[in-house]
Short mmCIF file of C-alpha atoms in Angstrom, two decimals:
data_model
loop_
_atom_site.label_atom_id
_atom_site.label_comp_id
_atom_site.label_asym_id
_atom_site.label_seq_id
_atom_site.Cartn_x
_atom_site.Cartn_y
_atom_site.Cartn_z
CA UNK D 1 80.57 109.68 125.35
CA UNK D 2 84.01 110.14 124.21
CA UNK D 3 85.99 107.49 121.62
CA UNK D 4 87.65 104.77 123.39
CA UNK D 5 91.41 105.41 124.28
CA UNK D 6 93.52 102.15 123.58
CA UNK D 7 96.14 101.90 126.56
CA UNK D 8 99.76 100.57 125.39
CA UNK D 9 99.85 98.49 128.81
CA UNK D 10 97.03 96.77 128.06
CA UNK D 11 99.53 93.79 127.41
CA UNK D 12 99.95 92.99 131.40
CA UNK D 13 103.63 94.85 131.33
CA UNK D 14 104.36 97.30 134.24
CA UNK D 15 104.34 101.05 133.50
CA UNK D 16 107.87 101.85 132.27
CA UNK D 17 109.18 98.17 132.84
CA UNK D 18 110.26 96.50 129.24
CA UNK D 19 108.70 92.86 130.42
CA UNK D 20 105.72 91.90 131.85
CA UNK D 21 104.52 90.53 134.69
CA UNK D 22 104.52 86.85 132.95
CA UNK D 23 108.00 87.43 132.26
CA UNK D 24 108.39 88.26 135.96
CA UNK D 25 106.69 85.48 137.75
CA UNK D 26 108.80 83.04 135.10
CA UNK D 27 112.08 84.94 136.25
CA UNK D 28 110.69 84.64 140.48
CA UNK D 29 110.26 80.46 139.73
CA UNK D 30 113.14 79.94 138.21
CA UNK D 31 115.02 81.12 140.75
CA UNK D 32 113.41 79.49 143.44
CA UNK D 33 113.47 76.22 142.19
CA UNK D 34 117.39 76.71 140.80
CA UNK D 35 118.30 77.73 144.91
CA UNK D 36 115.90 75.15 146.03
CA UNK D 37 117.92 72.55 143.62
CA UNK D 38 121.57 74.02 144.92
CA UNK D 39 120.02 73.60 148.40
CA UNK D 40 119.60 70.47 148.12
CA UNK D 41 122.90 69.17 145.49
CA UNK D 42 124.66 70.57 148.65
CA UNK D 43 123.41 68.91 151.14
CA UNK D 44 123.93 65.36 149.10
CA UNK D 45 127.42 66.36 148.47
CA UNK D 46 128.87 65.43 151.70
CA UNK D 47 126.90 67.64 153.66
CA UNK D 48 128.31 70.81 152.84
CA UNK D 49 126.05 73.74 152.02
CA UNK D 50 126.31 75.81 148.45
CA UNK D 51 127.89 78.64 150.16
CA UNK D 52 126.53 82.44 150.28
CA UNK D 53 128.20 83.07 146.85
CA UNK D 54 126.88 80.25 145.05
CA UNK D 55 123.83 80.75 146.49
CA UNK D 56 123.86 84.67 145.11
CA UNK D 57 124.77 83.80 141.86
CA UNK D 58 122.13 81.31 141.29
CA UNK D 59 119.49 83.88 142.24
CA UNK D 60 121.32 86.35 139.96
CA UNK D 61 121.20 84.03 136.93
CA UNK D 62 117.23 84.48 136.78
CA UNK D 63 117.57 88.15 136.56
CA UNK D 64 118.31 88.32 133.03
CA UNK D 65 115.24 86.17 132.41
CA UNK D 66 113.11 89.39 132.18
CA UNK D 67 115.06 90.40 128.95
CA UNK D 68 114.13 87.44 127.35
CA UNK D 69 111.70 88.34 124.72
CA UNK D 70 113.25 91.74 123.83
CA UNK D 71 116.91 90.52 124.14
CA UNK D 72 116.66 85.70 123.91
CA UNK D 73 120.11 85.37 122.67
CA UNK D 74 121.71 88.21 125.02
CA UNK D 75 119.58 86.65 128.31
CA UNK D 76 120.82 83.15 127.24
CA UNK D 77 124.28 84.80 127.51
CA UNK D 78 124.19 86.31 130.90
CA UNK D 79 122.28 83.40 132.46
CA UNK D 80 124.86 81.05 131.62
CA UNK D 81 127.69 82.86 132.38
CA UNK D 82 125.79 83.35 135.71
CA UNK D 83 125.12 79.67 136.00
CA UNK D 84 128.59 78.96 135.61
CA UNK D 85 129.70 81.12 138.14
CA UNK D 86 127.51 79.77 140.19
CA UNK D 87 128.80 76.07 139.69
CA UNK D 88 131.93 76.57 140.00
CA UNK D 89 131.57 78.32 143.64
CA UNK D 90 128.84 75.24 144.06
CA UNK D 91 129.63 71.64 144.88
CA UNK D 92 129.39 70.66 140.85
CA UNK D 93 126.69 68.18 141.07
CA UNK D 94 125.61 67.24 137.31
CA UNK D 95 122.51 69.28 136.56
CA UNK D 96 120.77 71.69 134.20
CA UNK D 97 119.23 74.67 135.80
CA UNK D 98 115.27 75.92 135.34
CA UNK D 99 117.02 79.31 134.32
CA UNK D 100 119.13 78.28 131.67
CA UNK D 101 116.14 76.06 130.23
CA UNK D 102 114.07 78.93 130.06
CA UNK D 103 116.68 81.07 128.42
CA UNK D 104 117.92 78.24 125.81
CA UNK D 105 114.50 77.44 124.98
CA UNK D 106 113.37 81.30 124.42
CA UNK D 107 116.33 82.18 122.33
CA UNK D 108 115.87 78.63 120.13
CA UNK D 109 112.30 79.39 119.52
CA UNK D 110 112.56 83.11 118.66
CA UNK D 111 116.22 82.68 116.72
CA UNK D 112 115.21 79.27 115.10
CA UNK D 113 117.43 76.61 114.16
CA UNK D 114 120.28 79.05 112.67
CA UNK D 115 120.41 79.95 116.77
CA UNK D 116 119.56 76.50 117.91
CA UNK D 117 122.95 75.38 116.10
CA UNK D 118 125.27 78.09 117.99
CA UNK D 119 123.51 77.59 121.22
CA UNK D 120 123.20 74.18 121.50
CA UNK D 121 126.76 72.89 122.00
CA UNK D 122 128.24 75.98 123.42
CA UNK D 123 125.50 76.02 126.50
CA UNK D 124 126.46 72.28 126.99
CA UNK D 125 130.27 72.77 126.57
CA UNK D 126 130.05 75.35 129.34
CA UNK D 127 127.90 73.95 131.48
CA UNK D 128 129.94 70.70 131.74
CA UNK D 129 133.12 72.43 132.06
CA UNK D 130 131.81 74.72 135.09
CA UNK D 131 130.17 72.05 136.68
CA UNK D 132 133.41 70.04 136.20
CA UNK D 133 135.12 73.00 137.84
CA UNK D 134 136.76 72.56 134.31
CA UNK D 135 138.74 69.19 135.10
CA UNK D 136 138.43 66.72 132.49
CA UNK D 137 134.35 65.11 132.36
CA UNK D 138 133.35 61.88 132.37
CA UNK D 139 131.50 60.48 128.97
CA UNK D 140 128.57 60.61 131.12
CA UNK D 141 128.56 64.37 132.13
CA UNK D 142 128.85 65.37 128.50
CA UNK D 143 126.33 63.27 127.33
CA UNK D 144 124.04 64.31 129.85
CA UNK D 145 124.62 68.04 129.12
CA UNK D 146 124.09 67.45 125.45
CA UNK D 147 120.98 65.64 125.50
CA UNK D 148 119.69 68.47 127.41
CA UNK D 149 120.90 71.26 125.70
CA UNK D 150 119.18 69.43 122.35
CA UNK D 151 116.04 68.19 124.42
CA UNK D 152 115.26 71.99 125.03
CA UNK D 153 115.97 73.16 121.87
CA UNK D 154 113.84 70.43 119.69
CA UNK D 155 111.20 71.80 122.28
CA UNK D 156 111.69 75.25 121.48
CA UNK D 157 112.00 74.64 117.40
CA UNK D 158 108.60 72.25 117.75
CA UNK D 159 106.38 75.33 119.70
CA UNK D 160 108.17 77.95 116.99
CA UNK D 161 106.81 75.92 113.95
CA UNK D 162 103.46 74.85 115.71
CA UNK D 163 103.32 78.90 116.16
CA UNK D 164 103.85 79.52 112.53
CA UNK D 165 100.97 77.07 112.04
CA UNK D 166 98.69 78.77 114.13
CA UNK D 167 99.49 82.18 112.71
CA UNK D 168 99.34 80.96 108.73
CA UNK D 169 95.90 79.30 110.03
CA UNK D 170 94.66 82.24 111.58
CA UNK D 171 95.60 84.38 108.86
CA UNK D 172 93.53 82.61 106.15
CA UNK D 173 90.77 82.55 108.51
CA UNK D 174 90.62 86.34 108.51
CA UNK D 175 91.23 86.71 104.97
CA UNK D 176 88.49 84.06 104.59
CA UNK D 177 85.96 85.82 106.44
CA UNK D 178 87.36 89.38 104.60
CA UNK D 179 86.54 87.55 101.48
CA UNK D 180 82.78 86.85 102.54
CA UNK D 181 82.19 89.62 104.46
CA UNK D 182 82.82 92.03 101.12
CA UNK D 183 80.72 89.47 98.95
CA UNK D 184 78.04 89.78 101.19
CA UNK D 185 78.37 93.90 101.11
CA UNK D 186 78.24 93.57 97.10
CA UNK D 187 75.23 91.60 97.67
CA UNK D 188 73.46 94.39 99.37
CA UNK D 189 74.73 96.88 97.59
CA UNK D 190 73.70 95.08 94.60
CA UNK D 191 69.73 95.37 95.76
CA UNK D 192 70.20 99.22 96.46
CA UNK D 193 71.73 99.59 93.11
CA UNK D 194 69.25 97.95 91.21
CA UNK D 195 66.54 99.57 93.28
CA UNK D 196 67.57 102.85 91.98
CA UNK D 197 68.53 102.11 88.15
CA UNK D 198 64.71 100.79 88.23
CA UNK D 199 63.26 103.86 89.80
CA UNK D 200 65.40 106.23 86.56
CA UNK D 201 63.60 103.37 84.40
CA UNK D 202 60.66 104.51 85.90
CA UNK D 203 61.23 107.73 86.34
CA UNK D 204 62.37 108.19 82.29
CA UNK D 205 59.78 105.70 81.22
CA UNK D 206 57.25 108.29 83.44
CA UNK D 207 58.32 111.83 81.98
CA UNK D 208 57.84 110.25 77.86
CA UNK D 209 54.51 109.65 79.02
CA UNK D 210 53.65 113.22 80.58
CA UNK D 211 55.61 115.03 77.85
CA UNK D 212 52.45 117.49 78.05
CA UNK D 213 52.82 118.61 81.90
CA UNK D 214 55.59 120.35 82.27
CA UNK D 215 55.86 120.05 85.89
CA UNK D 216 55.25 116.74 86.30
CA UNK D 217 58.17 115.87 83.27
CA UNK D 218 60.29 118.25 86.44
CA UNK D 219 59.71 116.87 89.37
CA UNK D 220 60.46 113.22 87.56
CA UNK D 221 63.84 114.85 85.89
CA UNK D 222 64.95 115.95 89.39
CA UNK D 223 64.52 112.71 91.13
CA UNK D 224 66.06 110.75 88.14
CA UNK D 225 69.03 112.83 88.05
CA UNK D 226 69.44 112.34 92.08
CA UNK D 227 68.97 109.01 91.68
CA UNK D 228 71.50 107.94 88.65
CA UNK D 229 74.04 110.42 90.88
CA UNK D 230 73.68 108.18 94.34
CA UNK D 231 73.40 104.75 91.91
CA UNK D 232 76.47 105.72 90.31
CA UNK D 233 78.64 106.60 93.54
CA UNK D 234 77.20 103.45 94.80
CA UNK D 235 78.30 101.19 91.81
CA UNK D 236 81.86 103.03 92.56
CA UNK D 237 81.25 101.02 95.45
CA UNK D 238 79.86 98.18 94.80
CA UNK D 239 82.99 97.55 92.05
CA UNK D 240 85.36 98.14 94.79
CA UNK D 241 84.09 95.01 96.80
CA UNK D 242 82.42 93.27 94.02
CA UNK D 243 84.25 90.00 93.60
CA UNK D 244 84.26 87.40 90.30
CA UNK D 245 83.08 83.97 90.49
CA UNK D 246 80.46 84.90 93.44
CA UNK D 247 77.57 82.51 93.76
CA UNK D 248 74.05 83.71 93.24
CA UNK D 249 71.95 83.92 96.10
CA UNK D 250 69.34 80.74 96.61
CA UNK D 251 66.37 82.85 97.54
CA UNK D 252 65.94 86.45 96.77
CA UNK D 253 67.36 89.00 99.37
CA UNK D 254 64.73 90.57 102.12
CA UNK D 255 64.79 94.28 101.99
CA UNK D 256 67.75 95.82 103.94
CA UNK D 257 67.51 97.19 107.14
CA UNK D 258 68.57 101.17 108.49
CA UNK D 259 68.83 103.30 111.27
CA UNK D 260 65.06 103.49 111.55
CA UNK D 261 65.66 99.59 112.21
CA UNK D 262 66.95 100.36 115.59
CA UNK D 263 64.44 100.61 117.82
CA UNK D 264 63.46 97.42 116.46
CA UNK D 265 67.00 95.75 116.82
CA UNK D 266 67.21 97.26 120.57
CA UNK D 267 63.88 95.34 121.81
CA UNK D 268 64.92 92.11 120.33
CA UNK D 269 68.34 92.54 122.24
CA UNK D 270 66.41 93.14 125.80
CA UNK D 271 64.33 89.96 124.41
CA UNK D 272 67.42 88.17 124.32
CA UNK D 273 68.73 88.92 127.54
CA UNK D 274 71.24 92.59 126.61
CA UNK D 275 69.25 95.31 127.99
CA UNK D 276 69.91 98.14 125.66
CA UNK D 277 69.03 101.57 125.13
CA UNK D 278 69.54 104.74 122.09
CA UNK D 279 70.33 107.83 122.14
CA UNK D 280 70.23 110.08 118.94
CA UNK D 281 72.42 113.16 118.75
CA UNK D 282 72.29 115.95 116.58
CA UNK D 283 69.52 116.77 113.63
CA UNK D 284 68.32 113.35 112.43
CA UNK D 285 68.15 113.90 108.43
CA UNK D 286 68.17 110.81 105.75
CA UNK D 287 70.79 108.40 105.10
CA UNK D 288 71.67 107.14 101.64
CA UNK D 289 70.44 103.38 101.66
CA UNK D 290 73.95 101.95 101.71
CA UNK D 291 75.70 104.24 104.46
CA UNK D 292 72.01 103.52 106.54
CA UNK D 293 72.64 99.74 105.88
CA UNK D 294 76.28 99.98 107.63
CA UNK D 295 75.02 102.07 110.65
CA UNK D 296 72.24 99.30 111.44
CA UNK D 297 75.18 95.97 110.83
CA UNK D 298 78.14 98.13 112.95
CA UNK D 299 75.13 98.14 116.06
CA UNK D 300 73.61 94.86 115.00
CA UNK D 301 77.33 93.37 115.64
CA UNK D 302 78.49 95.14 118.55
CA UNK D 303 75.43 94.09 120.15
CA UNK D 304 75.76 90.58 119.06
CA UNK D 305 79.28 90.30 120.26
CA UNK D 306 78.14 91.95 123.45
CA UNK D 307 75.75 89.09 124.17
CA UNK D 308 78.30 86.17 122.96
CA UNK D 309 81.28 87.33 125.39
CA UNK D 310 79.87 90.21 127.64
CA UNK D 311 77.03 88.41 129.32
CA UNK D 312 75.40 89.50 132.15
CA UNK D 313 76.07 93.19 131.04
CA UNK D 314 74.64 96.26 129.65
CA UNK D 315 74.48 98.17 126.41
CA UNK D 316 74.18 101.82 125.21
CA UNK D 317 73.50 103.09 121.85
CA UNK D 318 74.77 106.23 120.69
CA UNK D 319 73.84 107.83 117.00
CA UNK D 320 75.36 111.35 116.72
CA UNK D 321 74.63 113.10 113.13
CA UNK D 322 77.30 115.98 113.02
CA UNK D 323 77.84 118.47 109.67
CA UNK D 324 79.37 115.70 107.77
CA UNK D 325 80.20 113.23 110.02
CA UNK D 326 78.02 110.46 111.53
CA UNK D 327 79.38 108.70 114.90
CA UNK D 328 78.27 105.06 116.09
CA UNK D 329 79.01 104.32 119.78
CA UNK D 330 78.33 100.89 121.20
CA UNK D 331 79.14 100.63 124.92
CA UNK D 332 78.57 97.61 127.48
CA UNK D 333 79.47 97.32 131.01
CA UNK D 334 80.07 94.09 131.07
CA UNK D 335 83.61 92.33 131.67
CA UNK D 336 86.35 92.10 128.98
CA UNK D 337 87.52 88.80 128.27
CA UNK D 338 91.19 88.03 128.27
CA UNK D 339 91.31 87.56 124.64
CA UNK D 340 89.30 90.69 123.53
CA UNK D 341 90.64 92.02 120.36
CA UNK D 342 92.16 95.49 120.02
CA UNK D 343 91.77 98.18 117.51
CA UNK D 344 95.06 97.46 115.42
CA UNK D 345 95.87 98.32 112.02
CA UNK D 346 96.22 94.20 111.61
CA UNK D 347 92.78 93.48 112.17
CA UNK D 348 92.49 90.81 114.61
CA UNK D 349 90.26 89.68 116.61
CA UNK D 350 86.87 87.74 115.20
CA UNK D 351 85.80 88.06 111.75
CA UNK D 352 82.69 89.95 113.20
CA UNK D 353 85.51 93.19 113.75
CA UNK D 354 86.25 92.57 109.91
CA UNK D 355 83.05 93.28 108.74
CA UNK D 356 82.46 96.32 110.52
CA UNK D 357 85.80 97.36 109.41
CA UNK D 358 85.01 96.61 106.04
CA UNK D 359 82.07 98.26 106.09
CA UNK D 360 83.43 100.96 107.68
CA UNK D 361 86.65 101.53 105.05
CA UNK D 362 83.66 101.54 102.26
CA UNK D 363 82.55 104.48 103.06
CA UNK D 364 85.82 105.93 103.89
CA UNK D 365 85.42 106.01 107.57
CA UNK D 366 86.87 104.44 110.74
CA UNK D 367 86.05 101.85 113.27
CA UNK D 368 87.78 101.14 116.65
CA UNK D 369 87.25 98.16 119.22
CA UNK D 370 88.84 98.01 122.38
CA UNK D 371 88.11 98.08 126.54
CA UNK D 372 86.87 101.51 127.43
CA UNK D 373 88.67 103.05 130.33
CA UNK D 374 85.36 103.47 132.27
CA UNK D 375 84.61 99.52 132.21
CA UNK D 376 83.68 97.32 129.41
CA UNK D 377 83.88 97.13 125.94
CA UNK D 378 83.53 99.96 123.27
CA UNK D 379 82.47 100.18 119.41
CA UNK D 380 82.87 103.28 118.25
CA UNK D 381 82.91 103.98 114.31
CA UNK D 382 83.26 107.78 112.03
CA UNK D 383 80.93 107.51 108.87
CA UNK D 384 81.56 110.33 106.20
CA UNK D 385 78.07 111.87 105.36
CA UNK D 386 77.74 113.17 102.09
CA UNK D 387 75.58 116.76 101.16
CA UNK D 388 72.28 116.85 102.40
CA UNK D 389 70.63 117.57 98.98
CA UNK D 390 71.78 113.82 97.55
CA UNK D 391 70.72 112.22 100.50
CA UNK D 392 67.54 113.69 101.32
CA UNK D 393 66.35 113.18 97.65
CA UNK D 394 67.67 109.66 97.47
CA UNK D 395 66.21 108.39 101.08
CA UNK D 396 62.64 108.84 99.62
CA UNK D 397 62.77 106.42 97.47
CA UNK D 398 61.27 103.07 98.68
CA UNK D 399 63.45 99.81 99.21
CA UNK D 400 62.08 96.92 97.10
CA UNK D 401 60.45 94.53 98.96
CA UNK D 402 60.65 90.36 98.10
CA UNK D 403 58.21 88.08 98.83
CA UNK D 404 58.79 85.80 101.17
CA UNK D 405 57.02 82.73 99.43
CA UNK D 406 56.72 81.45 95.74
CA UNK D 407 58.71 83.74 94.20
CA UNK D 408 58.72 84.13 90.74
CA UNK D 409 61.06 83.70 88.29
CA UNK D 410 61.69 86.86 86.70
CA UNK D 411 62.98 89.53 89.04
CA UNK D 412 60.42 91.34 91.05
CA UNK D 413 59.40 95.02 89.54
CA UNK D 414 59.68 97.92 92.85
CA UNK D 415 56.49 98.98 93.45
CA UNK D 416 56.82 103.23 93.84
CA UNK D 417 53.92 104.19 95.98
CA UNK D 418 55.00 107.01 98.66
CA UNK D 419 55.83 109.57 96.54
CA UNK D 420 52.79 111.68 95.70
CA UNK D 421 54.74 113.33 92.67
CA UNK D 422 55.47 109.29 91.65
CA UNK D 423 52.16 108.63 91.84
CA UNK D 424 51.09 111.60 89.71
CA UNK D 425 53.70 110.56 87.25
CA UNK D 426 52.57 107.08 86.70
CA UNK D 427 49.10 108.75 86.34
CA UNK D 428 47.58 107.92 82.73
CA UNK D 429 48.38 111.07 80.65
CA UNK D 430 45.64 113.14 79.40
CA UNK D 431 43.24 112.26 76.36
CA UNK D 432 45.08 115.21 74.46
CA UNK D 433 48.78 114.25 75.44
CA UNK D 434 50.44 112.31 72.72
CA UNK D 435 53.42 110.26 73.39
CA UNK D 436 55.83 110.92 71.21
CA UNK D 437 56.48 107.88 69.05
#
């Protein structure tokens, strides 16, 4: 299954059309009710209808109303010009059109108050004189106009700043959840770490003991100096996400999960109501612990968010192992909610996306999210694999494993037990081997 292509209309506008169809439907209202309204000023005003040119250029002055996001302050222009053209063919009934509304209040939210304080009395001023058929106002006419030229513009200054709210708001959120979601990686990184610095303890601890077998003394050499060489790219890592200040864990971390998790994490999805099924690509070989850990949390979370917003729906799995590259597909079938995030470089969408980015960017790959084109919703993440050598040597070491009750105060020791050549190297040494004091 290929990656996910991210469509640029995705956003609801027509292909080739600079609005959208929001922007459309406001522009089809407006002027409907603004004809409806100059229907019925005319008929009040002595019986005489708006005439065909009145009539035209009220339906005209909602046209520029589809420009209004791109261009505020240019449709605000052209509406009222059209609006006064339109009032001054019209009977010149006192009133402030749905068009001109949405244009004043567009261009005062976008431009702010610099904008609200050029727009404001100009759109009244020429309002009142067109609907005046520029004779002299009444007191009354140019109050009217003003309060609701400044009505619609305290409404448009209000939503701007309650927007700038919203965004500062969501912002922290995400860098909130950036924040936890890296502590959390240092955390487990922090157990693989440790697991291997105690094998090389081990391991050195091991070879001063069997100074008298040569090949035994090796075999422990070679897997220390595999070891220290993953534990120190790892602490590379680990110091890149590592943050001061974090708070120690309240009960000692369970050993991590991996790829060879997934079976496992599949049933208890179908359990849960996501049917969901893997398919491996490729030569399987062995992960380092860390890069394993992020293939199992990028599935664990697509599948998670798959069952929070995808429901009824189905999921595939796909695990491809290329030369140097290892691909994670998540797929379901399900339907995409309005508000489903996108793969941009800003990282929105839930903080669940910003973990598997995270986790992702830590190993120096990629992750997109977004609606596949077939249906649905697709993960789909690019993990660097490093040489084969480093990685098969290093997956062969056990995990530590925690007890799950009373646990003791001192750090637990790792228990080494399926490695034969580990086992032979913890092996008492001979009665004629001396240790070297």
């Amino acid at each position: 299954m290929g990656r996910p292509q991210q469509h640029p209309g995705g956003t609801g506008a027509p292909d080739g059309a600079p609005w959208s169809h929001a922007d459309a439907l406001v522009a089809v209202a407006a002027g409907l009710l603004d004809a409806l309204g100059n229907l019925l000023f005319g008929a009040l005003d002595d019986g005489r209808g708006p005439g065909l040119p009145a009539f035209l250029f009220v339906l005209l002055a909602a046209l520029p109303l589809l420009f209004r996001r791109g261009r505020p302050v240019p449709a605000l222009a052209a509406v009222l010009v059209l609006s006064a053209a339109a009032d001054l063919c019209g009977p010149g009934a006192p009133h402030f059109g749905v068009a001109l509304t949405v244009a004043l209040y567009t261009a005062v939210r976008t431009g702010g108050p610099a904008v609200a304080a050029a727009a404001v009395p100009v759109t009244a001023l020429v309002t009142v004189l067109a609907q005046s058929h520029f004779r002299t106002p009444s007191w009354t006419e140019v109050l009217s106009g003003l309060c609701s030229a400044l009505l619609v513009a305290a409404a448009g200054l209000a939503v701007a700043r309650w927007q700038r709210e919203v965004a500062a708001n969501r912002q922290l959120l995400a860098d909130r959840a950036v924040a936890e979601e890296r502590r959390r990686i240092a955390r487990e990184l922090h157990d693989i770490v440790a697991h291997h610095i105690t094998t090389m303890q081990l391991m050195a601890g091991g070879a001063r003991a069997n100074l008298a077998d040569p090949e035994v003394v090796r075999d422990a050499l070679v897997t220390l100096e595999s070891s220290g060489r993953l534990a120190l790219r790892e602490m590379r890592q680990l110091l890149d996400v590592l943050r001061a200040g974090d708070e120690p864990d309240t009960a000692p971390p369970a050993p991590q999960p991996g790829t060879a998790d997934l079976p496992r994490l599949l049933e208890d999805s179908r359990r849960a109501g996501l049917p969901a099924d893997l398919t491996v690509r490729g030569e399987a070989r062995p992960l380092p612990p860390a890069l394993d850990l992020t293939a199992f949390r990028i599935v664990q979370e697509a599948l998670t968010n798959a069952r929070k917003h995808a429901a009824p729906s189905r999921a595939t799995v796909h695990l491809t192992y290329g030369p140097d590259l290892l691909t994670v597909h998540v797929r379901n079938d399900g339907p995409v909610p309005a508000s489903a995030p996108a793969s941009a470089p800003s990282g929105r969408g839930g903080h669940g996306l910003i973990g598997m980015r995270e986790r992702a960017a830590l190993h120096g790959g990629t992750l997109t999210a977004a609606p596949h084109p077939d249906g649905g919703f697709a993960v789909h993440a690019e993990l660097p694999l490093p040489d084969a050598e480093s990685a098969t040597a290093t997956s062969q070491l056990p995990l530590p494993e925690t007890e799950s009750t009373n646990p003791p105060p001192e750090p637990p020791l790792v228990v080494l037990e399926s490695t034969a050549s580990l086992s032979r190297l913890l092996a008492p040494a001979p009665p004629s081997a001396k240790a070297p004091r």
